Amino acid sequence: MKLKSRYGRYGGCYAPESLMPILMEIEAGFIKAKEDQSFQSEFQDLLKNYAGRETPVTYMKNLSKAYGFDLYLKREDLLHGGAHKTNNTIGQLLLAKYLGKKRIIAETGAGQHGVATAMTGAMLGMDVEIYMGAVDIARQQPNVERMKLFGAKVHSVSSGSATLKDAINDAMRDWITHAEDTYYCFGTAAGPYPFPEIVRYFQSVIGQEAKAQMLARTGKLPDAIIACVGGGSNAIGLFSAFLEDKSVMIYGAEPAGKGMDTEEHAATMNRGVEGVFHGMQSLFLQNEDGQIKEPYSISAGLDYPGIGPEHAYLQSISRVNYKTITDEEAICAFEILSKKEGIIPAFESSHALALALKLAKETLCGKTVLVNLSGRGDKDLQSYFNYRGEA
Ligand SMILES: *Cc1c(COP(=O)(O)O)cnc(C)c1O
C-alpha cells in the first residue's frame, strides 16, 4: 500500500491475499482520481446538480431558546436520497467507472446503502447487485422494492444470523471470485484499507461545507460538533474538517438501544473489544471466544457490531468523546424536532440530536453547537408508531 493504512494501531488491511492486487489497484486509482481534473469536475457536478449540494445549515430557533444554547443543523436530510449516503455512492461509483469496472456489488443492512448504490448505479448506467440478510429483507421490504425499481438485483443471505455482518461476508466472497470486473462499494468508513480513507474523503464535503457555513453565519467556529456513529461515515465526514481545531469539542452519539444494563445495544465504542473483523483492526462487540455479537438498535442504520478504525483511534487519543443514547432518548429527540421545528429526523440522526439536547443542560449550556442531521425520518414513521403503540 502507498498511503498509511493505519490510524494509530487501528485499521490495516486484513484482506485475503487474493484481494490484495485489487485493493492496491483501487488505492492507486483513488490517488490518481483525486488529482484528476476531469474526475473532480464530474464528481462536483453530480454532487451539485444531481444530489443537490450544498446542503444548508439551519438555525434551530425554537430549540435554542428552549434549551439555552445555539443549535445549528447540517441538513444532509435534504440531500437526494434522503441521507448523506449519496455522497459516498456517487464518489465510489465514479471511482469504479474510472477503474473501468462495470459491475457493482454492495452490502446493506437496513437497506439504505443498498438503495443509495442502486439509485446511483441507475443514474450512471451500471449493473448493481446488493447482498442483504434474509432477516433484513423481511423487515425492510420498502427498501428492497426501491432497489428493484432502480434495476438492482438483490441477493438474499441466509448464512449466520442473516443480517448485515453476514451480507458483508457474502459480498466479500463474491468479490474474491469476480474481482477483475467488479467493484465493491463499501457503505461506511470501515472495512479493509483503503475503504475507510475513500469513504472519509467522499464524505468530507459535509465538514468542509459546514465549517465555511458556520464561519459565514456566526463569524467563528462552533464550540461543539456532534454526529451519530454507526460505522462512522457521516461522523468522520463532519469531524474531518475540525480535528485540528482544538477549541472545537467533538462528540459521537452511539446507540445504547434498550439500555447499557441490557445486552440489547450497539455501543461499540463504549463496550467493544479490540479485534480483527471485516478486514480491519478495530473495536467490535464480541463474546469471550471472540465471536461477533448481534447488535441491537431501534435505528437499523446504526446496527453494526464494529466501528470505523479512525473512530477507535480518535477515542484512544481522547480527541472525540463517544457517548451512548438509548432508543427512548432518540425517539424523544425525533418527536421534539418534529414538533418544535417541523423537521422529521432519521432515527440515526435523532441520536446525535438527543446527545446535543442532553448536553445542553451541562457542558454545552450557552454554547454554539452544530449537529449533523445525517438523514430524514420519513422511512422511520412506521417504526415510530409501532414503538409508541399507535400502529
Ligand atoms: C446509514 C446511516 C447512518 C449510519 O452510517 P454511518 O456510516 O455511521 O454514517 C446514519 N444516519 C443515516 C441517516 C443513515 O442512513
Short mmCIF file of C-alpha atoms and ligand atoms in Angstrom, two decimals:
data_model
loop_
_atom_site.label_atom_id
_atom_site.label_comp_id
_atom_site.label_asym_id
_atom_site.label_seq_id
_atom_site.Cartn_x
_atom_site.Cartn_y
_atom_site.Cartn_z
CA MET A 1 0.00 0.00 0.00
CA LYS A 2 1.22 3.51 -0.83
CA LEU A 3 -0.61 5.52 1.84
CA LYS A 4 -0.50 4.68 5.52
CA SER A 5 -3.18 2.13 6.23
CA ARG A 6 -3.38 2.70 9.99
CA TYR A 7 -4.90 5.14 12.41
CA GLY A 8 -2.66 4.61 15.42
CA ARG A 9 -2.81 0.85 15.91
CA TYR A 10 -6.26 0.55 14.29
CA GLY A 11 -7.16 -0.09 10.67
CA GLY A 12 -4.85 -2.03 8.39
CA CYS A 13 -5.78 -4.27 5.52
CA TYR A 14 -6.63 -7.76 6.78
CA ALA A 15 -7.91 -9.00 3.43
CA PRO A 16 -7.41 -12.39 1.81
CA GLU A 17 -4.25 -12.47 -0.29
CA SER A 18 -6.29 -12.90 -3.47
CA LEU A 19 -7.89 -9.48 -2.91
CA MET A 20 -4.64 -7.59 -2.34
CA PRO A 21 -3.95 -6.82 -6.03
CA ILE A 22 -7.44 -5.34 -6.44
CA LEU A 23 -7.24 -3.31 -3.21
CA MET A 24 -3.90 -1.92 -4.42
CA GLU A 25 -5.42 -1.15 -7.82
CA ILE A 26 -8.25 0.74 -6.06
CA GLU A 27 -5.80 2.64 -3.90
CA ALA A 28 -3.72 3.66 -6.91
CA GLY A 29 -6.85 4.68 -8.83
CA PHE A 30 -8.13 6.68 -5.88
CA ILE A 31 -4.85 8.59 -5.52
CA LYS A 32 -4.90 9.36 -9.24
CA ALA A 33 -8.60 10.25 -9.43
CA LYS A 34 -8.29 12.78 -6.61
CA GLU A 35 -5.73 14.69 -8.68
CA ASP A 36 -7.59 14.26 -11.96
CA GLN A 37 -9.43 17.40 -13.03
CA SER A 38 -12.00 15.54 -15.12
CA PHE A 39 -12.83 13.14 -12.26
CA GLN A 40 -13.18 16.03 -9.84
CA SER A 41 -15.37 18.09 -12.12
CA GLU A 42 -17.72 15.16 -12.79
CA PHE A 43 -17.90 14.44 -9.04
CA GLN A 44 -18.58 18.08 -8.16
CA ASP A 45 -21.13 18.41 -10.96
CA LEU A 46 -23.11 15.37 -9.75
CA LEU A 47 -22.95 16.47 -6.10
CA LYS A 48 -24.37 19.83 -7.14
CA ASN A 49 -26.79 19.11 -9.96
CA TYR A 50 -27.90 15.54 -9.17
CA ALA A 51 -27.68 15.33 -5.39
CA GLY A 52 -28.45 18.99 -4.60
CA ARG A 53 -25.34 20.20 -2.76
CA GLU A 54 -24.57 22.32 -0.96
CA THR A 55 -26.96 21.38 1.83
CA PRO A 56 -27.93 24.25 4.14
CA VAL A 57 -27.06 24.81 7.78
CA THR A 58 -30.26 25.73 9.63
CA TYR A 59 -30.53 27.58 12.95
CA MET A 60 -32.99 25.90 15.34
CA LYS A 61 -34.71 28.98 16.72
CA ASN A 62 -37.25 27.27 18.95
CA LEU A 63 -34.99 24.57 20.38
CA SER A 64 -32.16 27.05 21.00
CA LYS A 65 -34.49 29.20 23.05
CA ALA A 66 -35.98 26.27 24.95
CA TYR A 67 -32.64 24.63 25.79
CA GLY A 68 -30.44 27.68 26.34
CA PHE A 69 -27.84 27.19 23.63
CA ASP A 70 -27.39 27.97 19.91
CA LEU A 71 -28.22 24.91 17.87
CA TYR A 72 -27.50 24.55 14.16
CA LEU A 73 -28.21 21.51 11.97
CA LYS A 74 -26.23 20.47 8.90
CA ARG A 75 -29.03 19.34 6.63
CA GLU A 76 -27.92 16.09 4.98
CA ASP A 77 -31.58 15.09 5.22
CA LEU A 78 -32.13 17.38 2.22
CA LEU A 79 -29.66 15.54 0.00
CA HIS A 80 -31.14 13.48 -2.87
CA GLY A 81 -31.85 10.01 -1.49
CA GLY A 82 -32.63 11.47 1.93
CA ALA A 83 -29.27 10.95 3.64
CA HIS A 84 -25.53 11.56 3.43
CA LYS A 85 -25.01 8.12 1.84
CA THR A 86 -25.40 9.64 -1.64
CA ASN A 87 -22.05 11.48 -1.29
CA ASN A 88 -20.30 8.15 -0.91
CA THR A 89 -22.10 6.19 -3.61
CA ILE A 90 -21.58 8.93 -6.22
CA GLY A 91 -17.87 9.12 -5.32
CA GLN A 92 -17.26 5.38 -5.29
CA LEU A 93 -19.25 4.57 -8.42
CA LEU A 94 -17.36 7.28 -10.30
CA LEU A 95 -14.16 5.70 -8.98
CA ALA A 96 -15.38 2.30 -10.23
CA LYS A 97 -16.03 3.83 -13.65
CA TYR A 98 -12.59 5.45 -13.56
CA LEU A 99 -11.10 1.99 -12.95
CA GLY A 100 -13.11 0.52 -15.84
CA LYS A 101 -15.36 -1.69 -13.66
CA LYS A 102 -18.90 -2.18 -14.89
CA ARG A 103 -20.38 -4.43 -12.22
CA ILE A 104 -21.02 -3.03 -8.75
CA ILE A 105 -21.71 -5.04 -5.62
CA ALA A 106 -22.60 -3.71 -2.18
CA GLU A 107 -23.78 -4.93 1.20
CA THR A 108 -26.70 -3.44 3.01
CA GLY A 109 -28.26 -3.83 6.46
CA ALA A 110 -31.33 -1.65 6.79
CA GLY A 111 -31.24 -1.18 3.03
CA GLN A 112 -30.25 2.50 2.94
CA HIS A 113 -26.80 1.90 1.45
CA GLY A 114 -28.30 -0.62 -0.98
CA VAL A 115 -30.85 1.95 -2.11
CA ALA A 116 -28.20 4.69 -2.47
CA THR A 117 -25.95 2.37 -4.51
CA ALA A 118 -28.83 1.17 -6.72
CA MET A 119 -30.01 4.77 -7.24
CA THR A 120 -26.55 6.00 -8.23
CA GLY A 121 -25.95 2.90 -10.38
CA ALA A 122 -29.18 3.60 -12.30
CA MET A 123 -28.05 7.16 -12.97
CA LEU A 124 -24.57 6.09 -14.12
CA GLY A 125 -25.85 3.08 -16.12
CA MET A 126 -24.03 0.40 -14.13
CA ASP A 127 -25.10 -3.12 -13.10
CA VAL A 128 -25.74 -3.27 -9.37
CA GLU A 129 -26.10 -6.37 -7.17
CA ILE A 130 -26.87 -5.99 -3.48
CA TYR A 131 -26.20 -8.51 -0.69
CA MET A 132 -28.72 -8.35 2.13
CA GLY A 133 -29.50 -10.67 5.04
CA ALA A 134 -32.75 -12.65 4.73
CA VAL A 135 -33.89 -11.30 8.11
CA ASP A 136 -33.27 -7.72 6.95
CA ILE A 137 -35.04 -8.37 3.63
CA ALA A 138 -38.14 -9.45 5.56
CA ARG A 139 -38.14 -6.37 7.83
CA GLN A 140 -37.10 -3.75 5.25
CA GLN A 141 -39.42 -4.52 2.33
CA PRO A 142 -39.88 -0.92 1.09
CA ASN A 143 -36.11 -0.56 0.62
CA VAL A 144 -35.94 -3.91 -1.21
CA GLU A 145 -38.67 -2.64 -3.55
CA ARG A 146 -36.79 0.63 -4.14
CA MET A 147 -33.59 -1.25 -5.04
CA LYS A 148 -35.50 -3.42 -7.51
CA LEU A 149 -37.22 -0.38 -9.03
CA PHE A 150 -33.76 1.12 -9.61
CA GLY A 151 -32.91 -2.07 -11.50
CA ALA A 152 -30.64 -3.74 -8.93
CA LYS A 153 -30.52 -7.45 -8.20
CA VAL A 154 -30.94 -8.29 -4.50
CA HIS A 155 -29.23 -11.43 -3.15
CA SER A 156 -30.76 -12.88 0.00
CA VAL A 157 -28.11 -14.04 2.50
CA SER A 158 -29.23 -16.78 4.87
CA SER A 159 -25.91 -17.75 6.49
CA GLY A 160 -25.14 -16.89 10.13
CA SER A 161 -27.67 -14.54 11.67
CA ALA A 162 -28.80 -13.48 8.14
CA THR A 163 -28.12 -9.78 8.87
CA LEU A 164 -25.57 -7.12 7.92
CA LYS A 165 -22.35 -8.81 9.01
CA ASP A 166 -23.30 -11.93 7.00
CA ALA A 167 -24.19 -9.79 3.97
CA ILE A 168 -20.68 -8.27 4.15
CA ASN A 169 -19.15 -11.75 4.32
CA ASP A 170 -21.05 -12.87 1.21
CA ALA A 171 -20.30 -9.69 -0.72
CA MET A 172 -16.58 -10.22 0.04
CA ARG A 173 -16.86 -13.80 -1.22
CA ASP A 174 -18.48 -12.61 -4.48
CA TRP A 175 -15.73 -10.03 -4.86
CA ILE A 176 -12.93 -12.56 -4.45
CA THR A 177 -14.31 -14.57 -7.39
CA HIS A 178 -15.16 -11.59 -9.66
CA ALA A 179 -12.52 -9.04 -8.75
CA GLU A 180 -11.38 -8.22 -12.33
CA ASP A 181 -14.67 -6.72 -13.49
CA THR A 182 -16.37 -5.94 -10.16
CA TYR A 183 -16.13 -3.00 -7.76
CA TYR A 184 -17.25 -3.42 -4.14
CA CYS A 185 -18.92 -0.20 -3.00
CA PHE A 186 -18.48 -0.29 0.78
CA GLY A 187 -21.15 1.54 2.78
CA THR A 188 -19.28 3.16 5.62
CA ALA A 189 -15.84 4.39 6.69
CA ALA A 190 -14.75 0.91 7.76
CA GLY A 191 -13.50 -2.37 6.26
CA PRO A 192 -10.01 -3.06 4.89
CA TYR A 193 -7.83 -0.14 3.89
CA PRO A 194 -8.28 1.84 1.57
CA PHE A 195 -12.07 1.86 2.15
CA PRO A 196 -12.00 3.86 5.41
CA GLU A 197 -9.92 6.52 3.64
CA ILE A 198 -12.01 6.53 0.44
CA VAL A 199 -15.34 6.87 2.25
CA ARG A 200 -13.89 9.55 4.56
CA TYR A 201 -12.74 11.51 1.52
CA PHE A 202 -16.09 11.41 -0.27
CA GLN A 203 -17.98 12.35 2.93
CA SER A 204 -15.56 15.12 3.93
CA VAL A 205 -17.64 17.56 1.86
CA ILE A 206 -20.04 17.64 4.84
CA GLY A 207 -17.44 19.09 7.21
CA GLN A 208 -15.87 21.42 4.64
CA GLU A 209 -19.22 22.98 3.77
CA ALA A 210 -20.38 23.13 7.38
CA LYS A 211 -17.20 24.84 8.57
CA ALA A 212 -17.43 27.56 5.91
CA GLN A 213 -21.16 27.99 6.54
CA MET A 214 -20.73 28.35 10.30
CA LEU A 215 -17.90 30.87 9.86
CA ALA A 216 -20.04 32.89 7.45
CA ARG A 217 -23.10 32.76 9.71
CA THR A 218 -21.60 33.24 13.17
CA GLY A 219 -18.12 34.62 12.47
CA LYS A 220 -16.50 31.83 14.47
CA LEU A 221 -16.11 28.08 14.75
CA PRO A 222 -18.81 26.19 16.65
CA ASP A 223 -17.94 25.32 20.25
CA ALA A 224 -19.04 21.72 19.67
CA ILE A 225 -20.00 19.41 16.82
CA ILE A 226 -21.99 16.19 17.13
CA ALA A 227 -22.79 13.26 14.82
CA CYS A 228 -24.24 9.79 15.25
CA VAL A 229 -21.95 6.80 14.66
CA GLY A 230 -22.93 3.52 13.05
CA GLY A 231 -19.89 2.53 11.01
CA GLY A 232 -18.83 6.15 11.24
CA SER A 233 -19.09 7.72 7.78
CA ASN A 234 -21.33 10.74 8.38
CA ALA A 235 -19.42 11.39 11.60
CA ILE A 236 -15.94 11.30 10.05
CA GLY A 237 -17.27 13.37 7.13
CA LEU A 238 -18.19 16.13 9.56
CA PHE A 239 -15.31 15.67 12.04
CA SER A 240 -12.53 15.62 9.42
CA ALA A 241 -12.75 19.40 8.88
CA PHE A 242 -12.50 20.18 12.62
CA LEU A 243 -9.96 17.68 14.02
CA GLU A 244 -7.14 20.26 14.03
CA ASP A 245 -9.30 22.96 15.62
CA LYS A 246 -8.54 22.25 19.25
CA SER A 247 -11.20 24.68 20.53
CA VAL A 248 -13.96 22.60 18.95
CA MET A 249 -15.34 19.84 21.20
CA ILE A 250 -16.31 16.78 19.17
CA TYR A 251 -18.92 14.22 20.21
CA GLY A 252 -20.13 10.97 18.69
CA ALA A 253 -23.52 9.51 19.67
CA GLU A 254 -23.78 5.73 19.58
CA PRO A 255 -26.82 3.55 20.19
CA ALA A 256 -27.43 2.24 23.71
CA GLY A 257 -30.57 0.52 22.39
CA LYS A 258 -32.65 -0.72 25.29
CA GLY A 259 -30.02 0.42 27.77
CA MET A 260 -26.39 -0.24 28.71
CA ASP A 261 -27.54 -2.52 31.53
CA THR A 262 -29.04 -4.86 28.90
CA GLU A 263 -27.36 -6.89 26.15
CA GLU A 264 -29.50 -5.14 23.55
CA HIS A 265 -27.36 -2.26 22.35
CA ALA A 266 -24.86 -1.43 19.60
CA ALA A 267 -22.44 0.61 21.72
CA THR A 268 -19.20 -0.46 20.04
CA MET A 269 -17.12 2.49 21.22
CA ASN A 270 -18.09 2.05 24.87
CA ARG A 271 -18.35 -1.74 25.05
CA GLY A 272 -16.37 -3.00 22.08
CA VAL A 273 -13.21 -5.08 22.41
CA GLU A 274 -10.25 -4.84 20.06
CA GLY A 275 -10.21 -7.43 17.32
CA VAL A 276 -9.89 -8.08 13.60
CA PHE A 277 -13.05 -8.50 11.51
CA HIS A 278 -14.25 -7.34 8.11
CA GLY A 279 -10.67 -6.62 7.09
CA MET A 280 -9.76 -4.15 9.83
CA GLN A 281 -8.37 -3.93 13.32
CA SER A 282 -10.90 -2.02 15.38
CA LEU A 283 -13.39 -2.33 18.22
CA PHE A 284 -16.14 -4.94 17.98
CA LEU A 285 -18.96 -6.26 20.10
CA GLN A 286 -17.85 -9.82 20.73
CA ASN A 287 -18.24 -12.63 23.21
CA GLU A 288 -15.47 -14.20 25.29
CA ASP A 289 -14.49 -16.50 22.42
CA GLY A 290 -14.14 -13.56 20.03
CA GLN A 291 -17.36 -14.34 18.15
CA ILE A 292 -19.14 -11.23 16.88
CA LYS A 293 -22.33 -10.43 18.78
CA GLU A 294 -25.56 -9.38 17.13
CA PRO A 295 -26.02 -5.67 17.83
CA TYR A 296 -29.36 -4.02 18.53
CA SER A 297 -30.71 -0.51 17.98
CA ILE A 298 -34.15 0.80 17.04
CA SER A 299 -32.28 2.64 14.34
CA ALA A 300 -31.38 -0.03 11.79
CA GLY A 301 -28.68 2.16 10.22
CA LEU A 302 -26.65 2.19 13.45
CA ASP A 303 -26.93 -1.55 13.92
CA TYR A 304 -23.30 -2.52 13.15
CA PRO A 305 -21.17 -4.57 15.59
CA GLY A 306 -17.96 -2.72 14.61
CA ILE A 307 -16.74 0.82 14.05
CA GLY A 308 -14.50 2.51 11.51
CA PRO A 309 -10.86 2.36 12.68
CA GLU A 310 -10.30 6.13 12.73
CA HIS A 311 -13.02 6.49 15.37
CA ALA A 312 -11.37 3.86 17.56
CA TYR A 313 -8.18 5.91 17.20
CA LEU A 314 -9.84 9.28 17.88
CA GLN A 315 -11.32 7.84 21.05
CA SER A 316 -7.95 6.37 22.12
CA ILE A 317 -6.30 9.82 21.89
CA SER A 318 -9.33 11.48 23.53
CA ARG A 319 -9.95 13.83 20.59
CA VAL A 320 -13.56 12.69 20.25
CA ASN A 321 -15.93 11.83 23.09
CA TYR A 322 -18.30 8.96 22.24
CA LYS A 323 -21.44 8.83 24.35
CA THR A 324 -24.42 6.48 24.37
CA ILE A 325 -28.05 7.36 23.64
CA THR A 326 -30.93 4.95 24.25
CA ASP A 327 -33.80 4.18 21.89
CA GLU A 328 -36.11 6.16 24.16
CA GLU A 329 -33.84 9.24 24.21
CA ALA A 330 -33.54 9.13 20.42
CA ILE A 331 -37.30 8.79 19.95
CA CYS A 332 -37.90 11.77 22.25
CA ALA A 333 -35.49 13.86 20.16
CA PHE A 334 -37.30 12.63 17.00
CA GLU A 335 -40.58 13.93 18.45
CA ILE A 336 -39.12 17.21 19.70
CA LEU A 337 -37.54 18.16 16.36
CA SER A 338 -40.75 17.27 14.52
CA LYS A 339 -43.00 19.20 16.90
CA LYS A 340 -40.79 22.25 17.54
CA GLU A 341 -39.05 22.78 14.21
CA GLY A 342 -41.11 20.93 11.60
CA ILE A 343 -38.25 18.61 10.61
CA ILE A 344 -38.54 14.79 10.87
CA PRO A 345 -35.04 13.41 11.53
CA ALA A 346 -33.92 9.85 10.75
CA PHE A 347 -33.77 7.65 13.86
CA GLU A 348 -30.00 7.52 13.34
CA SER A 349 -29.64 11.32 13.33
CA SER A 350 -32.04 11.55 16.29
CA HIS A 351 -29.24 10.00 18.40
CA ALA A 352 -26.96 12.96 17.61
CA LEU A 353 -29.72 15.45 18.34
CA ALA A 354 -30.61 13.67 21.60
CA LEU A 355 -26.99 13.97 22.74
CA ALA A 356 -26.98 17.71 21.97
CA LEU A 357 -30.18 18.24 23.97
CA LYS A 358 -28.82 16.17 26.86
CA LEU A 359 -25.53 18.10 26.99
CA ALA A 360 -27.32 21.48 26.63
CA LYS A 361 -28.15 21.22 30.33
CA GLU A 362 -24.48 20.95 31.35
CA THR A 363 -21.35 21.10 29.17
CA LEU A 364 -22.99 22.80 26.21
CA CYS A 365 -25.06 25.36 28.13
CA GLY A 366 -24.85 28.70 26.29
CA LYS A 367 -22.60 27.23 23.57
CA THR A 368 -22.87 27.19 19.78
CA VAL A 369 -23.45 23.61 18.67
CA LEU A 370 -23.57 22.04 15.22
CA VAL A 371 -25.33 18.69 14.80
CA ASN A 372 -25.14 16.64 11.63
CA LEU A 373 -28.67 15.74 10.62
CA SER A 374 -27.50 12.76 8.57
CA GLY A 375 -30.90 11.84 7.11
CA ARG A 376 -34.62 12.38 7.04
CA GLY A 377 -37.06 10.30 9.03
CA ASP A 378 -39.91 9.52 6.65
CA LYS A 379 -38.55 5.96 6.41
CA ASP A 380 -38.95 5.58 10.18
CA LEU A 381 -42.58 6.61 10.61
CA GLN A 382 -43.95 3.06 10.78
CA SER A 383 -41.34 2.03 13.37
CA TYR A 384 -42.14 5.17 15.33
CA PHE A 385 -45.84 4.39 15.56
CA ASN A 386 -45.05 0.75 16.41
CA TYR A 387 -42.73 1.93 19.20
CA ARG A 388 -45.29 4.29 20.65
CA GLY A 389 -48.00 1.64 20.31
CA GLU A 390 -50.14 3.73 17.99
CA ALA A 391 -49.97 1.42 14.97
C1 LIG B 1 -26.65 4.69 7.34
C2 LIG B 1 -26.97 5.87 8.14
C3 LIG B 1 -26.21 6.24 9.27
C4 LIG B 1 -25.08 5.40 9.82
O1 LIG B 1 -23.99 5.25 9.00
P1 LIG B 1 -22.62 6.00 9.26
O2 LIG B 1 -21.68 5.33 8.33
O3 LIG B 1 -22.25 5.78 10.70
O4 LIG B 1 -22.83 7.43 8.96
C5 LIG B 1 -26.53 7.41 9.94
N1 LIG B 1 -27.57 8.18 9.54
C6 LIG B 1 -28.33 7.85 8.48
C7 LIG B 1 -29.46 8.73 8.11
C8 LIG B 1 -28.06 6.69 7.75
O5 LIG B 1 -28.83 6.37 6.70
#
